[in-house]
Amino acid sequence: MINDLLKGNRRFVETVFERERPYFAELSKAQHPTVLWIGCSDSRVPVNTITQTRPGEIFVHRNVANIVAGADWNLSAVLEFSINHLNIPDIVICGHYGCGGILALDNTSEHDQYVPIWLNSAREAAHRVDGRLQAAGEPLSAVQRHRLIVEENVSLQMEHLLAYPFVARAVDAGKLAVHGWVYDMDTGGINVQTSRPRRPKNE
């Protein structure tokens, strides 16, 4: 597989890069992405492919289950750089149905040490969904429940994102909007879950 990656790079250089050399030359000088994408690390959710965007258009941070954790220095630095230096106006948190991280909330492994700790930041999503289902008294299939938890997790991570004071300030100042999306691998489509638009400064 490693050799295949290098062969693929050579094909990229000979075709795409050569054909769009002026674009890549400009891109090498500076980046001006307009969206920060916080998504899952799942290999089946390739950001540029499913959004049909070019290199340089999206600033990307990915992790298991598209989690926004308050103690994640990696994400904290990404957020700070995005807002303070790249002046990105939109953040998208994108989950996806069939997410292995969300499925792992119910299926812990004795061999995993770090995954369960990481997923603590998503467990509230499952608790909320199960609470609503219990109150409604309407049993759902495992697949339906999973889809609801995936969606709720996106909302939960948006809450975590706005708990960062400098993110909340940017939203309040009208400089930033936060969006929650879910990608459906069965259809290829993106479902818009919710959005917190930029708020004008005079509000």
XYZ file of C-alpha atoms in Angstrom:
203
model
C 0.000 0.000 0.000
C 2.862 2.408 0.761
C 4.217 1.935 -2.751
C 0.737 2.586 -4.116
C 0.646 5.896 -2.275
C 3.940 6.964 -3.822
C 2.765 5.875 -7.272
C -0.384 7.892 -6.716
C 1.676 10.927 -5.835
C 3.661 10.581 -9.049
C 0.400 10.429 -11.022
C -0.792 13.526 -9.156
C 2.397 15.431 -10.045
C 2.219 14.375 -13.702
C -1.475 15.144 -14.163
C -3.284 17.377 -11.672
C -0.276 19.333 -10.384
C 1.158 19.899 -13.841
C -2.210 20.920 -15.261
C -2.879 23.369 -12.421
C 0.664 24.521 -11.739
C -0.239 28.252 -11.489
C -2.906 27.486 -8.874
C -0.521 25.432 -6.744
C 2.185 28.081 -7.142
C -0.135 30.690 -5.647
C -1.252 28.253 -2.959
C 2.337 27.699 -1.855
C 2.640 31.373 -0.913
C -0.233 31.488 1.591
C -3.462 29.788 2.581
C -6.845 31.501 2.825
C -9.382 28.824 3.779
C -12.892 30.038 4.553
C -14.113 27.023 6.549
C -12.718 25.054 9.476
C -13.945 21.469 9.221
C -14.045 19.417 12.425
C -14.838 15.883 11.332
C -14.324 12.223 12.042
C -11.076 10.470 11.146
C -13.057 7.761 9.341
C -11.365 6.974 6.018
C -14.765 6.817 4.311
C -15.429 10.517 4.838
C -12.895 12.342 2.623
C -13.577 16.040 3.132
C -12.508 17.466 -0.229
C -14.181 14.646 -2.134
C -17.618 14.889 -0.542
C -17.642 18.699 -0.704
C -15.949 18.950 -4.110
C -13.483 21.533 -2.854
C -9.914 22.257 -3.883
C -6.741 22.296 -1.807
C -6.548 25.489 0.216
C -10.295 25.973 0.645
C -10.906 24.027 3.882
C -8.821 23.943 7.057
C -9.297 20.439 8.480
C -9.180 18.891 11.939
C -10.227 15.245 12.300
C -10.475 12.848 15.209
C -12.480 9.826 16.328
C -16.208 10.738 16.416
C -15.661 14.425 15.517
C -15.282 15.383 19.169
C -14.606 18.838 20.563
C -12.858 18.233 23.878
C -12.033 21.100 26.188
C -8.721 19.572 27.245
C -7.546 18.859 23.681
C -4.530 21.110 23.114
C -4.364 20.034 19.491
C -7.882 21.238 18.729
C -7.432 24.308 20.918
C -4.459 25.365 18.810
C -6.373 24.676 15.585
C -9.271 26.835 16.782
C -7.008 29.646 17.910
C -5.048 29.647 14.670
C -8.239 29.493 12.595
C -9.918 32.409 14.338
C -7.014 34.668 15.286
C -4.735 34.208 12.281
C -6.696 32.784 9.343
C -9.857 34.763 10.181
C -12.044 31.842 9.151
C -15.724 32.884 9.253
C -17.364 29.443 9.402
C -16.794 26.276 11.417
C -18.482 23.017 10.430
C -18.736 20.078 12.808
C -19.575 17.090 10.631
C -20.528 13.672 11.953
C -21.536 10.681 9.881
C -23.916 7.759 10.142
C -22.157 4.451 10.694
C -19.513 6.160 12.851
C -17.374 3.541 14.590
C -16.630 5.901 17.449
C -20.312 6.349 18.238
C -20.895 2.597 17.937
C -18.052 2.072 20.418
C -20.063 3.918 23.073
C -22.019 0.681 23.466
C -19.237 -1.763 22.653
C -16.211 -1.222 24.834
C -13.154 -3.401 24.311
C -10.927 -4.644 27.103
C -7.969 -4.049 24.802
C -8.670 -0.331 24.405
C -7.120 2.077 26.852
C -7.443 5.441 25.147
C -10.605 5.127 23.054
C -12.994 4.912 26.044
C -11.376 7.962 27.653
C -11.655 9.937 24.424
C -15.294 8.951 23.954
C -16.228 10.330 27.374
C -16.766 13.622 25.559
C -19.516 12.006 23.462
C -21.328 9.863 26.045
C -23.772 12.608 26.954
C -25.191 12.352 23.413
C -26.178 8.720 24.007
C -27.605 9.573 27.435
C -29.766 12.320 25.952
C -31.119 10.127 23.168
C -31.835 7.210 25.497
C -33.589 9.553 27.902
C -35.853 10.895 25.168
C -36.624 7.420 23.874
C -37.457 6.169 27.351
C -39.729 9.144 27.999
C -41.500 8.666 24.670
C -41.861 4.916 25.185
C -41.179 4.302 21.519
C -38.659 1.519 20.879
C -36.363 2.041 17.923
C -34.059 -0.303 16.050
C -30.355 -0.190 16.843
C -29.729 1.540 13.520
C -32.328 4.237 14.174
C -30.971 4.831 17.670
C -27.439 5.074 16.309
C -28.474 7.705 13.784
C -30.095 9.780 16.520
C -26.962 9.568 18.671
C -24.786 10.623 15.727
C -27.004 13.670 15.237
C -27.127 14.478 18.947
C -23.352 14.174 19.152
C -22.988 16.896 16.533
C -25.190 19.175 18.638
C -23.247 18.258 21.767
C -19.915 19.058 20.141
C -21.284 22.410 18.996
C -22.036 23.130 22.653
C -18.498 22.122 23.576
C -17.144 24.381 20.828
C -19.038 27.399 22.135
C -17.694 26.690 25.622
C -14.336 27.964 24.363
C -14.463 31.634 25.460
C -12.644 32.977 22.402
C -14.970 31.026 20.083
C -18.041 32.391 21.864
C -16.617 35.910 21.643
C -16.061 35.551 17.894
C -19.665 34.370 17.436
C -21.014 37.184 19.616
C -18.940 39.710 17.673
C -20.458 38.545 14.404
C -17.156 37.209 13.090
C -17.950 33.508 13.223
C -20.785 31.069 12.502
C -20.942 27.448 13.638
C -22.687 24.724 11.636
C -23.664 21.135 12.441
C -23.798 18.609 9.593
C -24.112 14.839 9.223
C -22.771 12.936 6.214
C -24.778 9.940 4.988
C -22.513 7.314 3.445
C -25.517 5.512 1.928
C -26.577 8.497 -0.159
C -23.427 10.616 -0.344
C -25.430 13.582 0.902
C -24.868 15.980 3.780
C -27.777 16.656 6.121
C -27.728 20.068 7.761
C -28.552 19.535 11.427
C -28.356 23.020 12.865
C -26.575 26.304 12.503
C -25.632 29.142 14.789
C -25.285 32.103 12.430
C -23.043 35.063 12.940
C -24.721 37.528 15.268
C -24.431 41.197 14.313
C -22.450 43.273 16.787
C -25.436 45.532 17.548
C -27.584 42.624 18.796
